[in-house]
mmCIF file with all atom_site columns, C-alpha atoms and ligand atoms in Angstrom:
data_model
loop_
_atom_site.group_PDB
_atom_site.id
_atom_site.type_symbol
_atom_site.label_atom_id
_atom_site.label_alt_id
_atom_site.label_comp_id
_atom_site.label_asym_id
_atom_site.label_entity_id
_atom_site.label_seq_id
_atom_site.pdbx_PDB_ins_code
_atom_site.Cartn_x
_atom_site.Cartn_y
_atom_site.Cartn_z
_atom_site.occupancy
_atom_site.B_iso_or_equiv
_atom_site.pdbx_formal_charge
_atom_site.auth_seq_id
_atom_site.auth_comp_id
_atom_site.auth_asym_id
_atom_site.auth_atom_id
_atom_site.pdbx_PDB_model_num
ATOM   1   C CA  . UNK A 1 1   ? 53.242 145.011 146.141 1.00 0.00 ? 3   UNK A CA  1
ATOM   2   C CA  . UNK A 1 2   ? 52.430 142.091 143.610 1.00 0.00 ? 4   UNK A CA  1
ATOM   3   C CA  . UNK A 1 3   ? 55.246 140.409 146.359 1.00 0.00 ? 5   UNK A CA  1
ATOM   4   C CA  . UNK A 1 4   ? 53.710 142.364 149.280 1.00 0.00 ? 6   UNK A CA  1
ATOM   5   C CA  . UNK A 1 5   ? 49.885 141.421 149.013 1.00 0.00 ? 7   UNK A CA  1
ATOM   6   C CA  . UNK A 1 6   ? 51.708 137.973 148.667 1.00 0.00 ? 8   UNK A CA  1
ATOM   7   C CA  . UNK A 1 7   ? 53.417 137.987 151.682 1.00 0.00 ? 9   UNK A CA  1
ATOM   8   C CA  . UNK A 1 8   ? 49.640 139.817 153.984 1.00 0.00 ? 10  UNK A CA  1
ATOM   9   C CA  . UNK A 1 9   ? 47.963 137.016 152.652 1.00 0.00 ? 11  UNK A CA  1
ATOM   10  C CA  . UNK A 1 10  ? 50.378 134.323 153.853 1.00 0.00 ? 12  UNK A CA  1
ATOM   11  C CA  . UNK A 1 11  ? 50.958 136.228 157.267 1.00 0.00 ? 13  UNK A CA  1
ATOM   12  C CA  . UNK A 1 12  ? 48.071 137.673 159.875 1.00 0.00 ? 14  UNK A CA  1
ATOM   13  C CA  . UNK A 1 13  ? 46.904 139.678 162.000 1.00 0.00 ? 15  UNK A CA  1
ATOM   14  C CA  . UNK A 1 14  ? 45.876 138.331 165.272 1.00 0.00 ? 16  UNK A CA  1
ATOM   15  C CA  . UNK A 1 15  ? 44.108 140.737 167.642 1.00 0.00 ? 17  UNK A CA  1
ATOM   16  C CA  . UNK A 1 16  ? 43.994 140.707 171.574 1.00 0.00 ? 18  UNK A CA  1
ATOM   17  C CA  . UNK A 1 17  ? 41.235 141.920 173.536 1.00 0.00 ? 19  UNK A CA  1
ATOM   18  C CA  . UNK A 1 18  ? 39.587 140.777 176.377 1.00 0.00 ? 20  UNK A CA  1
ATOM   19  C CA  . UNK A 1 19  ? 38.550 142.724 180.086 1.00 0.00 ? 21  UNK A CA  1
ATOM   20  C CA  . UNK A 1 20  ? 41.114 145.112 182.164 1.00 0.00 ? 22  UNK A CA  1
ATOM   21  C CA  . UNK A 1 21  ? 42.999 143.263 184.318 1.00 0.00 ? 23  UNK A CA  1
ATOM   22  C CA  . UNK A 1 22  ? 43.202 139.834 182.952 1.00 0.00 ? 24  UNK A CA  1
ATOM   23  C CA  . UNK A 1 23  ? 46.498 139.654 181.962 1.00 0.00 ? 25  UNK A CA  1
ATOM   24  C CA  . UNK A 1 24  ? 46.665 141.232 178.315 1.00 0.00 ? 26  UNK A CA  1
ATOM   25  C CA  . UNK A 1 25  ? 49.815 143.306 179.190 1.00 0.00 ? 27  UNK A CA  1
ATOM   26  C CA  . UNK A 1 26  ? 51.552 140.386 180.644 1.00 0.00 ? 28  UNK A CA  1
ATOM   27  C CA  . UNK A 1 27  ? 50.322 137.740 177.893 1.00 0.00 ? 29  UNK A CA  1
ATOM   28  C CA  . UNK A 1 28  ? 52.004 140.106 175.152 1.00 0.00 ? 30  UNK A CA  1
ATOM   29  C CA  . UNK A 1 29  ? 55.661 140.273 177.513 1.00 0.00 ? 31  UNK A CA  1
ATOM   30  C CA  . UNK A 1 30  ? 55.603 136.230 177.743 1.00 0.00 ? 32  UNK A CA  1
ATOM   31  C CA  . UNK A 1 31  ? 55.348 136.782 173.825 1.00 0.00 ? 33  UNK A CA  1
ATOM   32  C CA  . UNK A 1 32  ? 58.012 139.090 172.618 1.00 0.00 ? 34  UNK A CA  1
ATOM   33  C CA  . UNK A 1 33  ? 60.294 138.063 175.384 1.00 0.00 ? 35  UNK A CA  1
ATOM   34  C CA  . UNK A 1 34  ? 60.079 134.575 173.854 1.00 0.00 ? 36  UNK A CA  1
ATOM   35  C CA  . UNK A 1 35  ? 58.888 134.793 170.718 1.00 0.00 ? 37  UNK A CA  1
ATOM   36  C CA  . UNK A 1 36  ? 60.674 137.301 168.994 1.00 0.00 ? 38  UNK A CA  1
ATOM   37  C CA  . UNK A 1 37  ? 59.376 136.055 165.307 1.00 0.00 ? 39  UNK A CA  1
ATOM   38  C CA  . UNK A 1 38  ? 56.040 137.266 166.092 1.00 0.00 ? 40  UNK A CA  1
ATOM   39  C CA  . UNK A 1 39  ? 56.172 141.693 165.774 1.00 0.00 ? 41  UNK A CA  1
ATOM   40  C CA  . UNK A 1 40  ? 53.613 143.426 169.170 1.00 0.00 ? 42  UNK A CA  1
ATOM   41  C CA  . UNK A 1 41  ? 52.273 146.541 167.584 1.00 0.00 ? 43  UNK A CA  1
ATOM   42  C CA  . UNK A 1 42  ? 53.545 150.047 170.310 1.00 0.00 ? 44  UNK A CA  1
ATOM   43  C CA  . UNK A 1 43  ? 50.930 151.829 171.120 1.00 0.00 ? 45  UNK A CA  1
ATOM   44  C CA  . UNK A 1 44  ? 50.530 155.664 171.267 1.00 0.00 ? 46  UNK A CA  1
ATOM   45  C CA  . UNK A 1 45  ? 49.019 156.858 174.324 1.00 0.00 ? 47  UNK A CA  1
ATOM   46  C CA  . UNK A 1 46  ? 48.519 159.912 175.531 1.00 0.00 ? 48  UNK A CA  1
ATOM   47  C CA  . UNK A 1 47  ? 48.847 158.250 179.292 1.00 0.00 ? 49  UNK A CA  1
ATOM   48  C CA  . UNK A 1 48  ? 51.721 159.355 181.451 1.00 0.00 ? 50  UNK A CA  1
ATOM   49  C CA  . UNK A 1 49  ? 54.561 156.658 181.853 1.00 0.00 ? 51  UNK A CA  1
ATOM   50  C CA  . UNK A 1 50  ? 54.596 154.099 184.638 1.00 0.00 ? 52  UNK A CA  1
ATOM   51  C CA  . UNK A 1 51  ? 57.697 154.230 186.369 1.00 0.00 ? 53  UNK A CA  1
ATOM   52  C CA  . UNK A 1 52  ? 59.798 151.137 184.503 1.00 0.00 ? 54  UNK A CA  1
ATOM   53  C CA  . UNK A 1 53  ? 57.824 151.972 180.952 1.00 0.00 ? 55  UNK A CA  1
ATOM   54  C CA  . UNK A 1 54  ? 59.897 153.006 178.140 1.00 0.00 ? 56  UNK A CA  1
ATOM   55  C CA  . UNK A 1 55  ? 58.975 155.194 174.911 1.00 0.00 ? 57  UNK A CA  1
ATOM   56  C CA  . UNK A 1 56  ? 58.694 153.414 171.875 1.00 0.00 ? 58  UNK A CA  1
ATOM   57  C CA  . UNK A 1 57  ? 59.050 150.270 173.774 1.00 0.00 ? 59  UNK A CA  1
ATOM   58  C CA  . UNK A 1 58  ? 56.182 149.478 175.454 1.00 0.00 ? 60  UNK A CA  1
ATOM   59  C CA  . UNK A 1 59  ? 54.198 152.550 174.715 1.00 0.00 ? 61  UNK A CA  1
ATOM   60  C CA  . UNK A 1 60  ? 55.186 155.585 172.312 1.00 0.00 ? 62  UNK A CA  1
ATOM   61  C CA  . UNK A 1 61  ? 54.335 158.669 174.878 1.00 0.00 ? 63  UNK A CA  1
ATOM   62  C CA  . UNK A 1 62  ? 52.516 161.576 172.876 1.00 0.00 ? 64  UNK A CA  1
ATOM   63  C CA  . UNK A 1 63  ? 50.357 164.647 173.775 1.00 0.00 ? 65  UNK A CA  1
ATOM   64  C CA  . UNK A 1 64  ? 47.090 165.611 173.027 1.00 0.00 ? 66  UNK A CA  1
ATOM   65  C CA  . UNK A 1 65  ? 48.449 167.134 170.097 1.00 0.00 ? 67  UNK A CA  1
ATOM   66  C CA  . UNK A 1 66  ? 50.474 164.095 168.841 1.00 0.00 ? 68  UNK A CA  1
ATOM   67  C CA  . UNK A 1 67  ? 47.828 162.646 168.535 1.00 0.00 ? 69  UNK A CA  1
ATOM   68  C CA  . UNK A 1 68  ? 45.425 165.211 167.360 1.00 0.00 ? 70  UNK A CA  1
ATOM   69  C CA  . UNK A 1 69  ? 47.633 165.089 164.265 1.00 0.00 ? 71  UNK A CA  1
ATOM   70  C CA  . UNK A 1 70  ? 48.135 161.331 164.594 1.00 0.00 ? 72  UNK A CA  1
ATOM   71  C CA  . UNK A 1 71  ? 44.231 161.268 163.656 1.00 0.00 ? 73  UNK A CA  1
ATOM   72  C CA  . UNK A 1 72  ? 43.931 163.829 161.058 1.00 0.00 ? 74  UNK A CA  1
ATOM   73  C CA  . UNK A 1 73  ? 46.935 162.428 158.801 1.00 0.00 ? 75  UNK A CA  1
ATOM   74  C CA  . UNK A 1 74  ? 44.613 158.641 159.356 1.00 0.00 ? 76  UNK A CA  1
ATOM   75  C CA  . UNK A 1 75  ? 47.801 157.702 161.267 1.00 0.00 ? 77  UNK A CA  1
ATOM   76  C CA  . UNK A 1 76  ? 46.239 154.795 163.148 1.00 0.00 ? 78  UNK A CA  1
ATOM   77  C CA  . UNK A 1 77  ? 44.384 151.761 162.209 1.00 0.00 ? 79  UNK A CA  1
ATOM   78  C CA  . UNK A 1 78  ? 42.376 152.078 165.608 1.00 0.00 ? 80  UNK A CA  1
ATOM   79  C CA  . UNK A 1 79  ? 42.012 154.502 168.438 1.00 0.00 ? 81  UNK A CA  1
ATOM   80  C CA  . UNK A 1 80  ? 40.107 154.769 171.823 1.00 0.00 ? 82  UNK A CA  1
ATOM   81  C CA  . UNK A 1 81  ? 39.649 155.905 175.239 1.00 0.00 ? 83  UNK A CA  1
ATOM   82  C CA  . UNK A 1 82  ? 39.847 153.775 177.140 1.00 0.00 ? 84  UNK A CA  1
ATOM   83  C CA  . UNK A 1 83  ? 38.799 153.642 180.836 1.00 0.00 ? 85  UNK A CA  1
ATOM   84  C CA  . UNK A 1 84  ? 37.268 158.009 180.225 1.00 0.00 ? 86  UNK A CA  1
ATOM   85  C CA  . UNK A 1 85  ? 41.124 158.774 180.404 1.00 0.00 ? 87  UNK A CA  1
ATOM   86  C CA  . UNK A 1 86  ? 43.300 158.353 178.104 1.00 0.00 ? 88  UNK A CA  1
ATOM   87  C CA  . UNK A 1 87  ? 42.896 158.372 174.196 1.00 0.00 ? 89  UNK A CA  1
ATOM   88  C CA  . UNK A 1 88  ? 45.822 154.405 173.293 1.00 0.00 ? 90  UNK A CA  1
ATOM   89  C CA  . UNK A 1 89  ? 45.255 154.216 169.142 1.00 0.00 ? 91  UNK A CA  1
ATOM   90  C CA  . UNK A 1 90  ? 47.718 151.231 166.552 1.00 0.00 ? 92  UNK A CA  1
ATOM   91  C CA  . UNK A 1 91  ? 49.988 153.660 164.684 1.00 0.00 ? 93  UNK A CA  1
ATOM   92  C CA  . UNK A 1 92  ? 48.639 151.516 160.954 1.00 0.00 ? 94  UNK A CA  1
ATOM   93  C CA  . UNK A 1 93  ? 51.685 151.513 158.867 1.00 0.00 ? 95  UNK A CA  1
ATOM   94  C CA  . UNK A 1 94  ? 53.875 149.319 160.818 1.00 0.00 ? 96  UNK A CA  1
ATOM   95  C CA  . UNK A 1 95  ? 50.739 146.535 160.868 1.00 0.00 ? 97  UNK A CA  1
ATOM   96  C CA  . UNK A 1 96  ? 50.997 147.371 157.214 1.00 0.00 ? 98  UNK A CA  1
ATOM   97  C CA  . UNK A 1 97  ? 54.789 146.678 156.860 1.00 0.00 ? 99  UNK A CA  1
ATOM   98  C CA  . UNK A 1 98  ? 54.813 143.091 159.597 1.00 0.00 ? 100 UNK A CA  1
ATOM   99  C CA  . UNK A 1 99  ? 52.197 141.885 157.607 1.00 0.00 ? 101 UNK A CA  1
ATOM   100 C CA  . UNK A 1 100 ? 53.569 142.483 154.831 1.00 0.00 ? 102 UNK A CA  1
ATOM   101 C CA  . UNK A 1 101 ? 57.080 141.808 155.516 1.00 0.00 ? 103 UNK A CA  1
ATOM   102 C CA  . UNK A 1 102 ? 55.294 137.854 156.450 1.00 0.00 ? 104 UNK A CA  1
ATOM   103 C CA  . UNK A 1 103 ? 55.663 138.132 160.254 1.00 0.00 ? 105 UNK A CA  1
ATOM   104 C CA  . UNK A 1 104 ? 52.494 137.095 162.548 1.00 0.00 ? 106 UNK A CA  1
ATOM   105 C CA  . UNK A 1 105 ? 51.406 140.318 163.649 1.00 0.00 ? 107 UNK A CA  1
ATOM   106 C CA  . UNK A 1 106 ? 49.639 141.346 167.259 1.00 0.00 ? 108 UNK A CA  1
ATOM   107 C CA  . UNK A 1 107 ? 47.742 144.211 168.702 1.00 0.00 ? 109 UNK A CA  1
ATOM   108 C CA  . UNK A 1 108 ? 46.743 143.749 172.074 1.00 0.00 ? 110 UNK A CA  1
ATOM   109 C CA  . UNK A 1 109 ? 44.234 146.748 172.498 1.00 0.00 ? 111 UNK A CA  1
ATOM   110 C CA  . UNK A 1 110 ? 40.766 147.375 173.577 1.00 0.00 ? 112 UNK A CA  1
ATOM   111 C CA  . UNK A 1 111 ? 36.988 146.438 172.912 1.00 0.00 ? 113 UNK A CA  1
ATOM   112 C CA  . UNK A 1 112 ? 36.522 149.322 171.418 1.00 0.00 ? 114 UNK A CA  1
ATOM   113 C CA  . UNK A 1 113 ? 40.054 148.829 169.473 1.00 0.00 ? 115 UNK A CA  1
ATOM   114 C CA  . UNK A 1 114 ? 38.541 145.610 168.510 1.00 0.00 ? 116 UNK A CA  1
ATOM   115 C CA  . UNK A 1 115 ? 35.547 146.579 167.327 1.00 0.00 ? 117 UNK A CA  1
ATOM   116 C CA  . UNK A 1 116 ? 36.809 149.363 164.925 1.00 0.00 ? 118 UNK A CA  1
ATOM   117 C CA  . UNK A 1 117 ? 39.896 146.386 163.316 1.00 0.00 ? 119 UNK A CA  1
ATOM   118 C CA  . UNK A 1 118 ? 37.087 144.166 162.786 1.00 0.00 ? 120 UNK A CA  1
ATOM   119 C CA  . UNK A 1 119 ? 34.987 146.735 160.694 1.00 0.00 ? 121 UNK A CA  1
ATOM   120 C CA  . UNK A 1 120 ? 38.779 147.655 159.211 1.00 0.00 ? 122 UNK A CA  1
ATOM   121 C CA  . UNK A 1 121 ? 40.810 144.101 158.489 1.00 0.00 ? 123 UNK A CA  1
ATOM   122 C CA  . UNK A 1 122 ? 37.282 141.676 159.394 1.00 0.00 ? 124 UNK A CA  1
ATOM   123 C CA  . UNK A 1 123 ? 40.237 139.320 158.079 1.00 0.00 ? 125 UNK A CA  1
ATOM   124 C CA  . UNK A 1 124 ? 41.649 139.379 161.569 1.00 0.00 ? 126 UNK A CA  1
ATOM   125 C CA  . UNK A 1 125 ? 41.325 136.710 164.237 1.00 0.00 ? 127 UNK A CA  1
ATOM   126 C CA  . UNK A 1 126 ? 39.984 138.140 167.004 1.00 0.00 ? 128 UNK A CA  1
ATOM   127 C CA  . UNK A 1 127 ? 40.581 136.357 170.408 1.00 0.00 ? 129 UNK A CA  1
ATOM   128 C CA  . UNK A 1 128 ? 39.341 136.324 173.666 1.00 0.00 ? 130 UNK A CA  1
ATOM   129 C CA  . UNK A 1 129 ? 41.551 136.078 176.907 1.00 0.00 ? 131 UNK A CA  1
ATOM   130 C CA  . UNK A 1 130 ? 39.389 135.696 179.297 1.00 0.00 ? 132 UNK A CA  1
ATOM   131 C CA  . UNK A 1 131 ? 39.730 134.954 183.678 1.00 0.00 ? 133 UNK A CA  1
ATOM   132 C CA  . UNK A 1 132 ? 39.711 131.723 185.379 1.00 0.00 ? 134 UNK A CA  1
ATOM   133 C CA  . UNK A 1 133 ? 36.027 133.874 187.016 1.00 0.00 ? 135 UNK A CA  1
ATOM   134 C CA  . UNK A 1 134 ? 35.446 137.090 188.554 1.00 0.00 ? 136 UNK A CA  1
ATOM   135 C CA  . UNK A 1 135 ? 37.302 137.012 191.866 1.00 0.00 ? 137 UNK A CA  1
ATOM   136 C CA  . UNK A 1 136 ? 40.873 135.965 190.789 1.00 0.00 ? 138 UNK A CA  1
ATOM   137 C CA  . UNK A 1 137 ? 40.006 139.056 187.830 1.00 0.00 ? 139 UNK A CA  1
ATOM   138 C CA  . UNK A 1 138 ? 39.357 141.319 191.197 1.00 0.00 ? 140 UNK A CA  1
ATOM   139 C CA  . UNK A 1 139 ? 42.207 140.021 192.053 1.00 0.00 ? 141 UNK A CA  1
ATOM   140 C CA  . UNK A 1 140 ? 44.250 140.905 189.718 1.00 0.00 ? 142 UNK A CA  1
ATOM   141 C CA  . UNK A 1 141 ? 42.719 144.254 189.361 1.00 0.00 ? 143 UNK A CA  1
ATOM   142 C CA  . UNK A 1 142 ? 44.018 145.395 193.159 1.00 0.00 ? 144 UNK A CA  1
ATOM   143 C CA  . UNK A 1 143 ? 47.156 143.003 193.826 1.00 0.00 ? 145 UNK A CA  1
ATOM   144 C CA  . UNK A 1 144 ? 48.689 145.525 190.626 1.00 0.00 ? 146 UNK A CA  1
ATOM   145 C CA  . UNK A 1 145 ? 48.284 147.805 193.254 1.00 0.00 ? 147 UNK A CA  1
ATOM   146 C CA  . UNK A 1 146 ? 48.988 150.625 190.297 1.00 0.00 ? 148 UNK A CA  1
ATOM   147 C CA  . UNK A 1 147 ? 45.388 152.481 190.249 1.00 0.00 ? 149 UNK A CA  1
ATOM   148 C CA  . UNK A 1 148 ? 44.072 154.387 193.317 1.00 0.00 ? 150 UNK A CA  1
ATOM   149 C CA  . UNK A 1 149 ? 40.255 153.188 194.968 1.00 0.00 ? 151 UNK A CA  1
ATOM   150 C CA  . UNK A 1 150 ? 38.279 155.002 192.619 1.00 0.00 ? 152 UNK A CA  1
ATOM   151 C CA  . UNK A 1 151 ? 40.044 154.334 189.139 1.00 0.00 ? 153 UNK A CA  1
ATOM   152 C CA  . UNK A 1 152 ? 39.432 150.467 190.511 1.00 0.00 ? 154 UNK A CA  1
ATOM   153 C CA  . UNK A 1 153 ? 35.770 150.281 190.773 1.00 0.00 ? 155 UNK A CA  1
ATOM   154 C CA  . UNK A 1 154 ? 36.135 152.583 187.929 1.00 0.00 ? 156 UNK A CA  1
ATOM   155 C CA  . UNK A 1 155 ? 37.765 148.952 185.990 1.00 0.00 ? 157 UNK A CA  1
ATOM   156 C CA  . UNK A 1 156 ? 35.958 146.138 187.184 1.00 0.00 ? 158 UNK A CA  1
ATOM   157 C CA  . UNK A 1 157 ? 32.581 148.318 185.111 1.00 0.00 ? 159 UNK A CA  1
ATOM   158 C CA  . UNK A 1 158 ? 34.257 148.429 182.470 1.00 0.00 ? 160 UNK A CA  1
ATOM   159 C CA  . UNK A 1 159 ? 35.366 144.720 182.810 1.00 0.00 ? 161 UNK A CA  1
ATOM   160 C CA  . UNK A 1 160 ? 32.142 143.915 183.681 1.00 0.00 ? 162 UNK A CA  1
ATOM   161 C CA  . UNK A 1 161 ? 30.641 145.177 180.012 1.00 0.00 ? 163 UNK A CA  1
ATOM   162 C CA  . UNK A 1 162 ? 33.470 143.835 178.150 1.00 0.00 ? 164 UNK A CA  1
ATOM   163 C CA  . UNK A 1 163 ? 33.228 140.337 179.460 1.00 0.00 ? 165 UNK A CA  1
ATOM   164 C CA  . UNK A 1 164 ? 29.800 140.066 177.896 1.00 0.00 ? 166 UNK A CA  1
ATOM   165 C CA  . UNK A 1 165 ? 31.512 140.858 174.233 1.00 0.00 ? 167 UNK A CA  1
ATOM   166 C CA  . UNK A 1 166 ? 33.394 137.194 174.629 1.00 0.00 ? 168 UNK A CA  1
ATOM   167 C CA  . UNK A 1 167 ? 30.283 136.006 171.362 1.00 0.00 ? 169 UNK A CA  1
ATOM   168 C CA  . UNK A 1 168 ? 31.720 138.725 169.536 1.00 0.00 ? 170 UNK A CA  1
ATOM   169 C CA  . UNK A 1 169 ? 35.150 136.754 169.299 1.00 0.00 ? 171 UNK A CA  1
ATOM   170 C CA  . UNK A 1 170 ? 36.650 133.756 167.155 1.00 0.00 ? 172 UNK A CA  1
ATOM   171 C CA  . UNK A 1 171 ? 38.042 131.944 169.856 1.00 0.00 ? 173 UNK A CA  1
ATOM   172 C CA  . UNK A 1 172 ? 38.884 132.313 174.177 1.00 0.00 ? 174 UNK A CA  1
ATOM   173 C CA  . UNK A 1 173 ? 41.629 130.880 175.821 1.00 0.00 ? 175 UNK A CA  1
ATOM   174 C CA  . UNK A 1 174 ? 41.668 131.275 179.365 1.00 0.00 ? 176 UNK A CA  1
ATOM   175 C CA  . UNK A 1 175 ? 44.724 132.721 181.199 1.00 0.00 ? 177 UNK A CA  1
ATOM   176 C CA  . UNK A 1 176 ? 45.107 130.549 183.988 1.00 0.00 ? 178 UNK A CA  1
ATOM   177 C CA  . UNK A 1 177 ? 48.305 130.942 184.002 1.00 0.00 ? 179 UNK A CA  1
ATOM   178 C CA  . UNK A 1 178 ? 50.629 133.396 181.226 1.00 0.00 ? 180 UNK A CA  1
ATOM   179 C CA  . UNK A 1 179 ? 53.038 131.448 180.229 1.00 0.00 ? 181 UNK A CA  1
ATOM   180 C CA  . UNK A 1 180 ? 50.219 128.629 179.479 1.00 0.00 ? 182 UNK A CA  1
ATOM   181 C CA  . UNK A 1 181 ? 48.299 131.185 177.019 1.00 0.00 ? 183 UNK A CA  1
ATOM   182 C CA  . UNK A 1 182 ? 51.003 132.935 175.515 1.00 0.00 ? 184 UNK A CA  1
ATOM   183 C CA  . UNK A 1 183 ? 52.295 129.249 173.500 1.00 0.00 ? 185 UNK A CA  1
ATOM   184 C CA  . UNK A 1 184 ? 48.135 129.179 173.074 1.00 0.00 ? 186 UNK A CA  1
ATOM   185 C CA  . UNK A 1 185 ? 48.561 131.724 170.972 1.00 0.00 ? 187 UNK A CA  1
ATOM   186 C CA  . UNK A 1 186 ? 51.440 131.743 168.937 1.00 0.00 ? 188 UNK A CA  1
ATOM   187 C CA  . UNK A 1 187 ? 50.534 128.059 167.610 1.00 0.00 ? 189 UNK A CA  1
ATOM   188 C CA  . UNK A 1 188 ? 47.105 129.714 166.280 1.00 0.00 ? 190 UNK A CA  1
ATOM   189 C CA  . UNK A 1 189 ? 48.898 132.615 165.168 1.00 0.00 ? 191 UNK A CA  1
ATOM   190 C CA  . UNK A 1 190 ? 50.915 129.898 163.227 1.00 0.00 ? 192 UNK A CA  1
ATOM   191 C CA  . UNK A 1 191 ? 48.628 127.802 162.449 1.00 0.00 ? 193 UNK A CA  1
ATOM   192 C CA  . UNK A 1 192 ? 47.506 128.003 158.921 1.00 0.00 ? 194 UNK A CA  1
ATOM   193 C CA  . UNK A 1 193 ? 45.268 130.564 156.879 1.00 0.00 ? 195 UNK A CA  1
ATOM   194 C CA  . UNK A 1 194 ? 41.302 129.562 157.322 1.00 0.00 ? 196 UNK A CA  1
ATOM   195 C CA  . UNK A 1 195 ? 40.702 129.221 153.629 1.00 0.00 ? 197 UNK A CA  1
HETATM 196 P P1  . 5GP B 2 .   ? 47.061 149.890 180.568 1.00 0.00 ? 18  5GP B P1  1
HETATM 197 O O1  . 5GP B 2 .   ? 46.802 151.723 180.042 1.00 0.00 ? 18  5GP B O1  1
HETATM 198 O O2  . 5GP B 2 .   ? 46.855 149.753 181.234 1.00 0.00 ? 18  5GP B O2  1
HETATM 199 O O3  . 5GP B 2 .   ? 49.043 150.723 179.581 1.00 0.00 ? 18  5GP B O3  1
HETATM 200 O O4  . 5GP B 2 .   ? 46.260 150.292 179.488 1.00 0.00 ? 18  5GP B O4  1
HETATM 201 C C1  . 5GP B 2 .   ? 45.013 150.818 179.672 1.00 0.00 ? 18  5GP B C1  1
HETATM 202 C C2  . 5GP B 2 .   ? 43.974 149.644 178.079 1.00 0.00 ? 18  5GP B C2  1
HETATM 203 O O5  . 5GP B 2 .   ? 44.265 150.151 177.263 1.00 0.00 ? 18  5GP B O5  1
HETATM 204 C C3  . 5GP B 2 .   ? 44.872 148.086 177.855 1.00 0.00 ? 18  5GP B C3  1
HETATM 205 O O6  . 5GP B 2 .   ? 42.929 147.104 178.194 1.00 0.00 ? 18  5GP B O6  1
HETATM 206 C C4  . 5GP B 2 .   ? 45.406 148.004 176.388 1.00 0.00 ? 18  5GP B C4  1
HETATM 207 O O7  . 5GP B 2 .   ? 44.822 146.705 175.868 1.00 0.00 ? 18  5GP B O7  1
HETATM 208 C C5  . 5GP B 2 .   ? 44.021 148.960 175.955 1.00 0.00 ? 18  5GP B C5  1
HETATM 209 N N1  . 5GP B 2 .   ? 45.162 150.116 174.758 1.00 0.00 ? 18  5GP B N1  1
HETATM 210 C C6  . 5GP B 2 .   ? 46.571 149.399 174.630 1.00 0.00 ? 18  5GP B C6  1
HETATM 211 N N2  . 5GP B 2 .   ? 46.926 149.985 173.496 1.00 0.00 ? 18  5GP B N2  1
HETATM 212 C C7  . 5GP B 2 .   ? 45.967 150.056 172.806 1.00 0.00 ? 18  5GP B C7  1
HETATM 213 C C8  . 5GP B 2 .   ? 46.022 150.531 171.064 1.00 0.00 ? 18  5GP B C8  1
HETATM 214 O O8  . 5GP B 2 .   ? 46.833 150.848 170.952 1.00 0.00 ? 18  5GP B O8  1
HETATM 215 N N3  . 5GP B 2 .   ? 44.603 150.673 171.468 1.00 0.00 ? 18  5GP B N3  1
HETATM 216 C C9  . 5GP B 2 .   ? 43.502 150.124 171.577 1.00 0.00 ? 18  5GP B C9  1
HETATM 217 N N4  . 5GP B 2 .   ? 42.520 150.994 171.667 1.00 0.00 ? 18  5GP B N4  1
HETATM 218 N N5  . 5GP B 2 .   ? 43.665 149.693 173.151 1.00 0.00 ? 18  5GP B N5  1
HETATM 219 C C10 . 5GP B 2 .   ? 44.508 150.105 173.652 1.00 0.00 ? 18  5GP B C10 1
#
């Protein structure tokens, strides 16, 4: 146990949040490909897999009953209903194991989840990813083409509220270009910890 606490003190938990469609998932995907030294949490979700998504890689796709059981057994560090549609959560144990192993760890989660982590693990670094402009955010949401019109409207409404939360975060990264944003984030993850 002594080893574990020493290791966790030298590794950093970074929580990346930001408005819907800002590109959090894309930034995380670039880090997954280019920075294998960074551990990225795989969330559980009750939503269905999209084409190309792999169970256990992009998410653990679970039933409502499985999600309920994880809550009941206190297996989630945080969880939230996102876009009023499905539940998403961060399995607690893998995060603890990554930090104990001394790996920089990244959670890419929504704002409600980030607030819960702030209560449970206030020593984490909270990073807000923001678009260069509101118009750019709308363009990205429409361009992604994975949601129908009503769903897009709902997500934009959520995004408007989420943008206002920037001041709750330690640091803001503007996502002008995905590789630049990823590089900036990884540099933060490896920076010496605050006293
Ligand atoms: P999508 O369904 O497009 O993959 O993700 C929708 C939203 O769910 C994104 O804003 C993403 O950050 C958020 N999300 C993904 N995993 C988690 C999680 O484990 N916890 C929370 N609170 N939000 C998550």
